[in-house]
JSON list of C-alpha atoms in Angstrom, two decimals:
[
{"chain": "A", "resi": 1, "resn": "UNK", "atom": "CA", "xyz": [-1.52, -81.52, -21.60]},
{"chain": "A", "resi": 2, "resn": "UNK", "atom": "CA", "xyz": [-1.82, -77.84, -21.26]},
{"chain": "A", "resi": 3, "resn": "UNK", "atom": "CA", "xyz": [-2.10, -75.70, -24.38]},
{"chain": "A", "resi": 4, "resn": "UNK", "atom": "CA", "xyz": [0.04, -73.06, -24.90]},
{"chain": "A", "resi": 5, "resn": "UNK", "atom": "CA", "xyz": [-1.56, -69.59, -25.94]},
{"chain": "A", "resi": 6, "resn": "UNK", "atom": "CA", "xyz": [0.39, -66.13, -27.26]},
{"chain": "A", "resi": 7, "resn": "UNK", "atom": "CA", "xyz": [-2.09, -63.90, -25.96]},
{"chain": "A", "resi": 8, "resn": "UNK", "atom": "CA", "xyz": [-1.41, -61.05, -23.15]},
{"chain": "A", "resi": 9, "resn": "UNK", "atom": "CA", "xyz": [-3.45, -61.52, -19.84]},
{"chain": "A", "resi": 10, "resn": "UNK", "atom": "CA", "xyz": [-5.87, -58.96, -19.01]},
{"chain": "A", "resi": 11, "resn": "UNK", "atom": "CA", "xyz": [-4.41, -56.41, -16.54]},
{"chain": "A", "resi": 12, "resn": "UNK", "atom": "CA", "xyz": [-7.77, -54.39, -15.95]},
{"chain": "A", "resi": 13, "resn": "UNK", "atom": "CA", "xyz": [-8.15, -56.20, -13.00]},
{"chain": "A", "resi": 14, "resn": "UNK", "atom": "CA", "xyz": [-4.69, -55.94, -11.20]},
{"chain": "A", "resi": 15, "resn": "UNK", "atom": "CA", "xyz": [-4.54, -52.90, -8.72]},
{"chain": "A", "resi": 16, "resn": "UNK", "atom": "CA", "xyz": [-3.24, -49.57, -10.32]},
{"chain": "A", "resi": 17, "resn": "UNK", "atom": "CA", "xyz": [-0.14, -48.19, -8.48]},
{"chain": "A", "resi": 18, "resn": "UNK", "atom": "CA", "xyz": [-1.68, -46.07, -5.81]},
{"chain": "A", "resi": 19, "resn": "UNK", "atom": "CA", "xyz": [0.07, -43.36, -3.78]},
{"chain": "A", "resi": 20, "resn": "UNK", "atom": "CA", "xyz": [0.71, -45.01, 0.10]},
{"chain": "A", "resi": 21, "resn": "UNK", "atom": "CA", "xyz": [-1.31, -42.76, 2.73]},
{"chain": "A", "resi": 22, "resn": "UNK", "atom": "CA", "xyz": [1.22, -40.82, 4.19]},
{"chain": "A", "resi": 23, "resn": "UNK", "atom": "CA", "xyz": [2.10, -39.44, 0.62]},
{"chain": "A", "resi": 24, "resn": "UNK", "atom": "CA", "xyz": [-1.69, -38.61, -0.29]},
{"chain": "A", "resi": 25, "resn": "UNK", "atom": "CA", "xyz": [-1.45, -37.14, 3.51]},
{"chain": "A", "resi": 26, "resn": "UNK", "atom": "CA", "xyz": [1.46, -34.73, 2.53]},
{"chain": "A", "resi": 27, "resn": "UNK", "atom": "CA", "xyz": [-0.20, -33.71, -0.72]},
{"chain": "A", "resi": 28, "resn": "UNK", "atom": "CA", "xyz": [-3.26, -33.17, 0.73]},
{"chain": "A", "resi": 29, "resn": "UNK", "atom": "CA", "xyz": [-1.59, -31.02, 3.66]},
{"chain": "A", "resi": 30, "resn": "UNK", "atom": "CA", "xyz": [0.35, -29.15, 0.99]},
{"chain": "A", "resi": 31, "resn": "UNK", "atom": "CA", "xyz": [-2.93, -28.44, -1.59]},
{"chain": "A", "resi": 32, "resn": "UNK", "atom": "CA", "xyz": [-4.73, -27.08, 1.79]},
{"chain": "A", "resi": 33, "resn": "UNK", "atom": "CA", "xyz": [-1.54, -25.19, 3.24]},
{"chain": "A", "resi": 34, "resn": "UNK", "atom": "CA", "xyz": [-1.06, -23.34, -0.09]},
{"chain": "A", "resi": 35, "resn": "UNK", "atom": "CA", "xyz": [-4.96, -22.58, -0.26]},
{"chain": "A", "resi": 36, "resn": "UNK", "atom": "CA", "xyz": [-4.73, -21.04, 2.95]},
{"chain": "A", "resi": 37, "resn": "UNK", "atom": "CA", "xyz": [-1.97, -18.78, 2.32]},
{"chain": "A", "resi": 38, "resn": "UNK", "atom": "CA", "xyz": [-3.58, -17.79, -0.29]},
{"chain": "A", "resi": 39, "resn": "UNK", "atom": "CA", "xyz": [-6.84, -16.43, 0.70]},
{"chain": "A", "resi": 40, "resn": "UNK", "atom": "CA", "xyz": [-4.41, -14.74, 3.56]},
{"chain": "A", "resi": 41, "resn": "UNK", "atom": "CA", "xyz": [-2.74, -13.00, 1.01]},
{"chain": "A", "resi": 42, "resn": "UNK", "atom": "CA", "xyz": [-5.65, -11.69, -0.97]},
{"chain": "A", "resi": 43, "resn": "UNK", "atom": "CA", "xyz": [-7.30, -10.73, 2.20]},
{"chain": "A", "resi": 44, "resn": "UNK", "atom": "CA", "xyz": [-4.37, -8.75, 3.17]},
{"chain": "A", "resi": 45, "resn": "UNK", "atom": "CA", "xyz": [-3.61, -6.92, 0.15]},
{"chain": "A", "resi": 46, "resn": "UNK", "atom": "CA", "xyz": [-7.14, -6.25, 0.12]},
{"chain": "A", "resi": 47, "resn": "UNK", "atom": "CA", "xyz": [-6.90, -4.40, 3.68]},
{"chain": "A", "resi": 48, "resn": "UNK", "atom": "CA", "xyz": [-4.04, -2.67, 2.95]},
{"chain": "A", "resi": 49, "resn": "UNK", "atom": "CA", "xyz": [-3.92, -1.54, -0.29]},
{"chain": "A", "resi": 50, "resn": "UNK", "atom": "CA", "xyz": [-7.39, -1.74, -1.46]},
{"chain": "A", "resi": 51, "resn": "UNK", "atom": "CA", "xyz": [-9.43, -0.94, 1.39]},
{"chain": "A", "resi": 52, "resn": "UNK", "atom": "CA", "xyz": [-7.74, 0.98, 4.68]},
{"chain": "A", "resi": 53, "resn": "UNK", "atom": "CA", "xyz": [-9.04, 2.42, 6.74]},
{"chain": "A", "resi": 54, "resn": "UNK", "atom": "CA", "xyz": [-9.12, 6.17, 5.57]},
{"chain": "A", "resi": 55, "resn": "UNK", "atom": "CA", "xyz": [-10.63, 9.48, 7.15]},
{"chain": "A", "resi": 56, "resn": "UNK", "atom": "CA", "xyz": [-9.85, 12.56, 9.07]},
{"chain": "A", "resi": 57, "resn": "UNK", "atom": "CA", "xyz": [-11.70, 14.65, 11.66]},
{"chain": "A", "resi": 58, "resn": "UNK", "atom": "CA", "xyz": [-13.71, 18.20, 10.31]},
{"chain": "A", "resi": 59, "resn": "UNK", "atom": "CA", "xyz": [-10.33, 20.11, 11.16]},
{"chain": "A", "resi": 60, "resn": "UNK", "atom": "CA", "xyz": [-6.50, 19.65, 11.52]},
{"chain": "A", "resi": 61, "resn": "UNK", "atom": "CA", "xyz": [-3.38, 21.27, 12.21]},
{"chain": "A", "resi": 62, "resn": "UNK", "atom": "CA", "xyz": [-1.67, 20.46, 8.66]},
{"chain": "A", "resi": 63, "resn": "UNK", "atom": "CA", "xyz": [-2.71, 18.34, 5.26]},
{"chain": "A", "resi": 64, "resn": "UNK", "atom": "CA", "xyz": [0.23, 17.00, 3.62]},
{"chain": "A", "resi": 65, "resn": "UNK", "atom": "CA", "xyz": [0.18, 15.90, -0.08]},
{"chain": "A", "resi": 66, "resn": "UNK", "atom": "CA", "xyz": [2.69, 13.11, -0.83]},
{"chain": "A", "resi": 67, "resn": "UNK", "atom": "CA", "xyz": [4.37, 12.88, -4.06]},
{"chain": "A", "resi": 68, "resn": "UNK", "atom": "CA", "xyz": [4.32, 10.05, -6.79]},
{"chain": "A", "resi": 69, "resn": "UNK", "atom": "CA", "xyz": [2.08, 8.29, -9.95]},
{"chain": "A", "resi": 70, "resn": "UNK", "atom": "CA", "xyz": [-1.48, 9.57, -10.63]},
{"chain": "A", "resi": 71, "resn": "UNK", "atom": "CA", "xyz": [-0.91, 13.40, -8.76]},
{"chain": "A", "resi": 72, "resn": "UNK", "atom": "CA", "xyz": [-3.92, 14.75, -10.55]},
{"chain": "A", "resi": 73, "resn": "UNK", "atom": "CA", "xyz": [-6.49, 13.13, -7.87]},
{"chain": "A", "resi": 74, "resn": "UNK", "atom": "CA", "xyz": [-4.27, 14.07, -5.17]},
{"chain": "A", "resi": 75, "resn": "UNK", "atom": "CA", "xyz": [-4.16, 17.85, -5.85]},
{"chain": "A", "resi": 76, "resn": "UNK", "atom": "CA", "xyz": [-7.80, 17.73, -6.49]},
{"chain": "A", "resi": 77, "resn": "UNK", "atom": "CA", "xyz": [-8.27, 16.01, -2.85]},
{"chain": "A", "resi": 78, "resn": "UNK", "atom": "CA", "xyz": [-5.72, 18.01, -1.51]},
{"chain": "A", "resi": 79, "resn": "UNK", "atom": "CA", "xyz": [-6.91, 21.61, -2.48]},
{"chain": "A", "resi": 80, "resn": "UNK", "atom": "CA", "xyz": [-10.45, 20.66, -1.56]},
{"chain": "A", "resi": 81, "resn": "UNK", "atom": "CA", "xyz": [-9.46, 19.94, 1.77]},
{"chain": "A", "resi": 82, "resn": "UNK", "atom": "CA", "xyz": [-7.98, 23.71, 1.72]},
{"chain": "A", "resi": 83, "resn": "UNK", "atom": "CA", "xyz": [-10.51, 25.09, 0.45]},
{"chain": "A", "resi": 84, "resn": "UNK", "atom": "CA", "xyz": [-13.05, 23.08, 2.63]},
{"chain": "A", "resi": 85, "resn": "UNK", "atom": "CA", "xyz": [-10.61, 24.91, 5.38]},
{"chain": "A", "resi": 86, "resn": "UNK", "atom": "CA", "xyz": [-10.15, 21.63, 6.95]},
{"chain": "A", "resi": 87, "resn": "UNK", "atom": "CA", "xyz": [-6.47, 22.84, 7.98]},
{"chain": "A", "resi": 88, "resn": "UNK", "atom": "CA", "xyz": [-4.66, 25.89, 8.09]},
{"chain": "A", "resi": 89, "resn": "UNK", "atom": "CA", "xyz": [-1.35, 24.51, 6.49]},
{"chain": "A", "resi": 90, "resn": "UNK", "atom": "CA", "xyz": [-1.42, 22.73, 3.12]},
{"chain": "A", "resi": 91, "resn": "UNK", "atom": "CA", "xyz": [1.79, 20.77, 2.26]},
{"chain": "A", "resi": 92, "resn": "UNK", "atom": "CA", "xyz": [2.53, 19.61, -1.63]},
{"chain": "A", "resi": 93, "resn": "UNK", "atom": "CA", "xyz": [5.69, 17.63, -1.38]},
{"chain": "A", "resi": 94, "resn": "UNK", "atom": "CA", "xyz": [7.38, 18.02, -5.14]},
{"chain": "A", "resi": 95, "resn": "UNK", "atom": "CA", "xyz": [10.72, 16.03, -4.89]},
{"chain": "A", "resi": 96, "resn": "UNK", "atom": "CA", "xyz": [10.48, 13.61, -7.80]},
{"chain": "A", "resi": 97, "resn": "UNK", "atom": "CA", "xyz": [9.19, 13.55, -11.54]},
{"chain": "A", "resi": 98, "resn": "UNK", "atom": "CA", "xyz": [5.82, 13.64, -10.20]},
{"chain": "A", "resi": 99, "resn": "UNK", "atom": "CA", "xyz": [5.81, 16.93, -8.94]},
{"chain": "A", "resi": 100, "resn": "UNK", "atom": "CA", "xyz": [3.38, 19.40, -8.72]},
{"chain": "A", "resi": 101, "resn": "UNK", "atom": "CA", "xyz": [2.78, 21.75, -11.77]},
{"chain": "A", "resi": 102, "resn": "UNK", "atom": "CA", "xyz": [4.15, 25.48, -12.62]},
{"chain": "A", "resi": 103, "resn": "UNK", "atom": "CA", "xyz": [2.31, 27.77, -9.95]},
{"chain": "A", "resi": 104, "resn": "UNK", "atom": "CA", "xyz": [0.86, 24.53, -8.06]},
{"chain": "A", "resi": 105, "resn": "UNK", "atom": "CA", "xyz": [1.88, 27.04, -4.61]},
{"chain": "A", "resi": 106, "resn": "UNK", "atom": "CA", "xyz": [0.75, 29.57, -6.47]},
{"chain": "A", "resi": 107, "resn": "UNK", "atom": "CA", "xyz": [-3.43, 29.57, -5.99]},
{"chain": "A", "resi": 108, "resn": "UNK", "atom": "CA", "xyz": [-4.38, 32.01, -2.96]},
{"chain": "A", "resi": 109, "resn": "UNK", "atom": "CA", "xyz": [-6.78, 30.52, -0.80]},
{"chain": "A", "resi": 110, "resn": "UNK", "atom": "CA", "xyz": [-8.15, 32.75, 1.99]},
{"chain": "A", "resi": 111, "resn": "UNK", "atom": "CA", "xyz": [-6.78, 31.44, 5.68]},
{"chain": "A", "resi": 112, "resn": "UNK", "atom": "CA", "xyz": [-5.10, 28.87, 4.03]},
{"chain": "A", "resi": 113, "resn": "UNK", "atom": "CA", "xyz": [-0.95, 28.76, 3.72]},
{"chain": "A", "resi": 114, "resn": "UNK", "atom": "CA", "xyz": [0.56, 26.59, 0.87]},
{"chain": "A", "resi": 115, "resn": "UNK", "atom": "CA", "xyz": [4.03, 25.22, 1.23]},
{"chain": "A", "resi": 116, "resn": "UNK", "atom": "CA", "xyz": [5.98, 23.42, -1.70]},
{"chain": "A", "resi": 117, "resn": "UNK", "atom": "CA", "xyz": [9.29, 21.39, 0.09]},
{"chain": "A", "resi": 118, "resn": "UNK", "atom": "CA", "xyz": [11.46, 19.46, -1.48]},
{"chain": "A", "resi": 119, "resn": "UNK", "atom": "CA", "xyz": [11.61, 16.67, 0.59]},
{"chain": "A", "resi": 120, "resn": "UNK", "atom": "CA", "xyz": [15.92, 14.64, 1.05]},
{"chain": "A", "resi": 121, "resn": "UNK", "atom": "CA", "xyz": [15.65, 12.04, -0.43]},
{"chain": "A", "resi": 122, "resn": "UNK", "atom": "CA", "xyz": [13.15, 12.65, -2.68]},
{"chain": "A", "resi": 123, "resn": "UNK", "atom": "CA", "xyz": [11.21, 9.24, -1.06]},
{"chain": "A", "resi": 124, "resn": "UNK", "atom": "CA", "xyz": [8.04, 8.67, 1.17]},
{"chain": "A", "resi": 125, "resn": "UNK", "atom": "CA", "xyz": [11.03, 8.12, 3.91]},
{"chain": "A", "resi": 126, "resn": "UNK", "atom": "CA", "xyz": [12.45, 11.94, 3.18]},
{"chain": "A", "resi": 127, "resn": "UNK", "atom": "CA", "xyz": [8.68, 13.53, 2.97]},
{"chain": "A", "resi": 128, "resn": "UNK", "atom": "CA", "xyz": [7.71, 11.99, 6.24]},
{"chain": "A", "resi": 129, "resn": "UNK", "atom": "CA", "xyz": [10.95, 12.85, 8.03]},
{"chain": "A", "resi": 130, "resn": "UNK", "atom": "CA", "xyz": [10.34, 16.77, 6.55]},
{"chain": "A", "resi": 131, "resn": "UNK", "atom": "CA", "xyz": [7.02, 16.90, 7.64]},
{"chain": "A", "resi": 132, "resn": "UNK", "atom": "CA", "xyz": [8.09, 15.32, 11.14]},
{"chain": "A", "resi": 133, "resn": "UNK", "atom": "CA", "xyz": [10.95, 18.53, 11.55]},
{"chain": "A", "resi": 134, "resn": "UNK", "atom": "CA", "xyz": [8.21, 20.91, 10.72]},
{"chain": "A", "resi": 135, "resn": "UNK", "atom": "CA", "xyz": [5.47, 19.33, 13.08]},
{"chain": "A", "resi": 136, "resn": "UNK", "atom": "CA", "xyz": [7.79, 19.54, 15.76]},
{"chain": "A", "resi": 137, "resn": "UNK", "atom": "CA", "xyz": [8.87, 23.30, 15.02]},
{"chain": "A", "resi": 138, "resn": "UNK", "atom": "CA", "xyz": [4.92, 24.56, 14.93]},
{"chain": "A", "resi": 139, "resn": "UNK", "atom": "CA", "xyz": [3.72, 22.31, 17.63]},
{"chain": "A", "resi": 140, "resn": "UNK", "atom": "CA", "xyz": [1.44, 20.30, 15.49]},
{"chain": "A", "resi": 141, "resn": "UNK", "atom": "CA", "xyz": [-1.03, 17.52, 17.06]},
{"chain": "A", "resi": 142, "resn": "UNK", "atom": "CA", "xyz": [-2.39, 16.15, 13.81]},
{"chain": "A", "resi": 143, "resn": "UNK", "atom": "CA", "xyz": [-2.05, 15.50, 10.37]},
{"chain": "A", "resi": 144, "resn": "UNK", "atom": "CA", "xyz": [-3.67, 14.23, 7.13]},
{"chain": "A", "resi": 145, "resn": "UNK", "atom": "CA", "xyz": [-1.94, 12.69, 4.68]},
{"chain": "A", "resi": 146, "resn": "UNK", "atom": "CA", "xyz": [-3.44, 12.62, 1.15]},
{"chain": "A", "resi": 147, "resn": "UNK", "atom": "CA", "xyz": [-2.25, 10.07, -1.07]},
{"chain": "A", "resi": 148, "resn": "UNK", "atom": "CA", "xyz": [-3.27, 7.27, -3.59]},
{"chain": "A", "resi": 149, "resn": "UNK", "atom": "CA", "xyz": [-5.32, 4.33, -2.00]},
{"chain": "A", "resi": 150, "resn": "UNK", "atom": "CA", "xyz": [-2.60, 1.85, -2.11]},
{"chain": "A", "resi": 151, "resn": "UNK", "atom": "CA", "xyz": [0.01, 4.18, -0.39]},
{"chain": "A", "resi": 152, "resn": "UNK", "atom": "CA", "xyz": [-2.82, 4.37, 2.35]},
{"chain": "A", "resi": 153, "resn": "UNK", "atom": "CA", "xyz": [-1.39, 2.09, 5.18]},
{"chain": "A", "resi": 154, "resn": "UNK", "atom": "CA", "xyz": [2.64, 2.92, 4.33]},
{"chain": "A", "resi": 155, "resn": "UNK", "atom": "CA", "xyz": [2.54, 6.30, 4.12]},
{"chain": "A", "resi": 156, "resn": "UNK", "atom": "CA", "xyz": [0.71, 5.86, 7.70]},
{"chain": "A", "resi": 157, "resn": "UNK", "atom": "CA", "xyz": [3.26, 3.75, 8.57]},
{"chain": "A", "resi": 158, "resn": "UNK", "atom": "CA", "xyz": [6.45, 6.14, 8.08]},
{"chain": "A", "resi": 159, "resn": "UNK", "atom": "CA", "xyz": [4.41, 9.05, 9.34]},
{"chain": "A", "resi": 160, "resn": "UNK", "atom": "CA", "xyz": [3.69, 7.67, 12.29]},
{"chain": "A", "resi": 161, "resn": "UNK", "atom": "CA", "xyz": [7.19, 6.63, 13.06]},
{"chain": "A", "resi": 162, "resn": "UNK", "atom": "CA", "xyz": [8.36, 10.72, 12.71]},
{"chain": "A", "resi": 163, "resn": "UNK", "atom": "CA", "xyz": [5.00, 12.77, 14.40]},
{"chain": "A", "resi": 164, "resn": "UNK", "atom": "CA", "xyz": [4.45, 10.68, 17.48]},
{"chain": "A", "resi": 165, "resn": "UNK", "atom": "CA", "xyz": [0.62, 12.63, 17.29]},
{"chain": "A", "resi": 166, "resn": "UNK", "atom": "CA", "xyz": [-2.31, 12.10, 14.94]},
{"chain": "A", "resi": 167, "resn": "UNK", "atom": "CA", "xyz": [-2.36, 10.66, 11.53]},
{"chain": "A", "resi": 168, "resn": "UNK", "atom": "CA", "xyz": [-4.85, 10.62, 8.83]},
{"chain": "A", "resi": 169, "resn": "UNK", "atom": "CA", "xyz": [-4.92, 9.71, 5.76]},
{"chain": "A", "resi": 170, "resn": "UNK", "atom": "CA", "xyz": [-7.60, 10.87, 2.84]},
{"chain": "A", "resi": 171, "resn": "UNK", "atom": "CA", "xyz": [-7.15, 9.03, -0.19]},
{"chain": "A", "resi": 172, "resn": "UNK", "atom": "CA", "xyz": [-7.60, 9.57, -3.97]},
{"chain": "A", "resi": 173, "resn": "UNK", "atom": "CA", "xyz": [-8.64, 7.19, -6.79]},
{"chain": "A", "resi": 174, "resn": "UNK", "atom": "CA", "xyz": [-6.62, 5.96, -9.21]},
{"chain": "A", "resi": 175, "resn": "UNK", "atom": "CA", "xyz": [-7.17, 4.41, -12.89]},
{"chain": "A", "resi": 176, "resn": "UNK", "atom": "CA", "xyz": [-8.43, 0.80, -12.50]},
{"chain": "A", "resi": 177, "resn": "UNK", "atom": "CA", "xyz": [-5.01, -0.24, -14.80]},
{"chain": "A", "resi": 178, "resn": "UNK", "atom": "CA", "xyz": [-2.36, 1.44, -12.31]},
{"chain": "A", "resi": 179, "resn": "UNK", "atom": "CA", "xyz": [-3.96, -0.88, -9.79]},
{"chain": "A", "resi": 180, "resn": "UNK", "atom": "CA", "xyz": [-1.57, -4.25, -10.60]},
{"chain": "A", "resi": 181, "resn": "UNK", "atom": "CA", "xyz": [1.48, -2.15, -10.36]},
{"chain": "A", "resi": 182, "resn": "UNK", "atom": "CA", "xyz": [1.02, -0.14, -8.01]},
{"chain": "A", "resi": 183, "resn": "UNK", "atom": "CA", "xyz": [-0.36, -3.41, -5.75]},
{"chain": "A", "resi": 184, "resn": "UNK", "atom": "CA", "xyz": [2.73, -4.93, -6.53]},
{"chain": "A", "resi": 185, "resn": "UNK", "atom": "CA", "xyz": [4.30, -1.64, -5.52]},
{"chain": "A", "resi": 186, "resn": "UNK", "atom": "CA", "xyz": [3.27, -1.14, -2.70]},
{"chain": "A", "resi": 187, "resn": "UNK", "atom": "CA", "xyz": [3.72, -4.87, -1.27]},
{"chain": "A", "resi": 188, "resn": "UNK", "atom": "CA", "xyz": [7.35, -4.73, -2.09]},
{"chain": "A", "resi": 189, "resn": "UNK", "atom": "CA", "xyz": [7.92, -1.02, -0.48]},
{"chain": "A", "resi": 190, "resn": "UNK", "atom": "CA", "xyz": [5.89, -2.19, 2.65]},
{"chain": "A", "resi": 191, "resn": "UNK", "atom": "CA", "xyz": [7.84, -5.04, 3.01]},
{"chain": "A", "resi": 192, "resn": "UNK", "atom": "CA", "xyz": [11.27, -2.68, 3.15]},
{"chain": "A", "resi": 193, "resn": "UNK", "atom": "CA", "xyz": [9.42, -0.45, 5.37]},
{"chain": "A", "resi": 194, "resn": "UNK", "atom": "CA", "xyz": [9.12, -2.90, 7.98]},
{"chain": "A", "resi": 195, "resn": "UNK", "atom": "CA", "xyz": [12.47, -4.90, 7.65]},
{"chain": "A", "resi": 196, "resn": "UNK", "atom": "CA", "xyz": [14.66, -2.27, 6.34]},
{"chain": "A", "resi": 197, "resn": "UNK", "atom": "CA", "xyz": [14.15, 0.94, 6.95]},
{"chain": "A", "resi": 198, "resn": "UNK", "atom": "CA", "xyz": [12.10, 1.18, 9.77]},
{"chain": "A", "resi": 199, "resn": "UNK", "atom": "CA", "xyz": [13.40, 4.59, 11.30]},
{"chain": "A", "resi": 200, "resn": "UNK", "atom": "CA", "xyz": [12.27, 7.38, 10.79]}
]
């Protein structure tokens, strides 16, 4: 006769639940797909915005200082440019809260002609398309642009699209804390560029 017993069966030896393959397939797909897109994206941001490709030749036809956050470095670059006499046209775009100081235009630097514009609209868009106008007026055949580091490869961008000759671009350092915003910046206003406004 069998005896009857209240206590619970072990269950450390039945089989836990485990995923079927074509589940641990998909999850395995999706862990490697986002890892991947990943490192892209760092990679890119770091080409872009962290590290472009920057540089201009000993002399050009005009150097063109864009507007915007953290214009102390860029007037420095930009006036030591002028007077390195690396052009015979300086540029200092003033359209926005950023602009240049009282008597920025002001410094006389022999052989060297300094323009303040006010670029319409008062954007990277409306300082490209200025600079564009007065390239084609003076017969220009190349350009530096000096901006911040993570401007580098949109401000190329938009230049390129008005001045169908060269562009350079000389950049300036920035604090080490404007670099998350101005990353994020940059990604979101080179992302318009090339899907929204892509005229010049």
């Amino acid at each position: 006769m069998p005896v009857l017993s209240n206590e619970i069966p072990d269950q450390s030896d039945r089989p836990r639940d485990v995923p079927p393959p074509r589940r641990r397939r998909r999850r395995k797909v999706l862990i490697v797909t986002l890892a991947a897109g990943l490192v892209a994206f760092c990679g890119l941001t770091a080409r872009l915005f962290v590290f472009p490709a920057s540089g201009m030749p000993a002399r050009v036809d005009a150097i063109v200082m864009l507007n915007g956050s953290a214009t102390g470095d860029r007037f420095r670059t930009a006036f030591n440019l002028g007077y390195a006499h690396r052009a015979p046209v300086l540029l200092i775009s003033s359209g926005n809260s950023f602009g240049p100081p009282d008597g920025v235009c002001g410094p006389q630097i022999p052989h060297l002609k300094v323009i303040c514009f006010n670029p319409n609209p008062p954007t990277t868009q409306g300082e490209v398309e200025y600079v564009g106008r007065l390239a084609r007026q003076n017969h220009w055949h190349s350009i530096a642009l000096v901006t911040i580091t993570p401007q580098d490869s949109r401000a190329r961008l938009r230049m390129e699209r008005c001045f169908s000759q060269h562009v350079y671009v000389m950049t300036a350092p920035i604090p080490w804390q404007m670099w998350p915003y101005q990353l994020a910046y940059e990604w979101a206003a080179t992302i318009k560029a090339l899907t929204v406004n892509t005229a010049c």
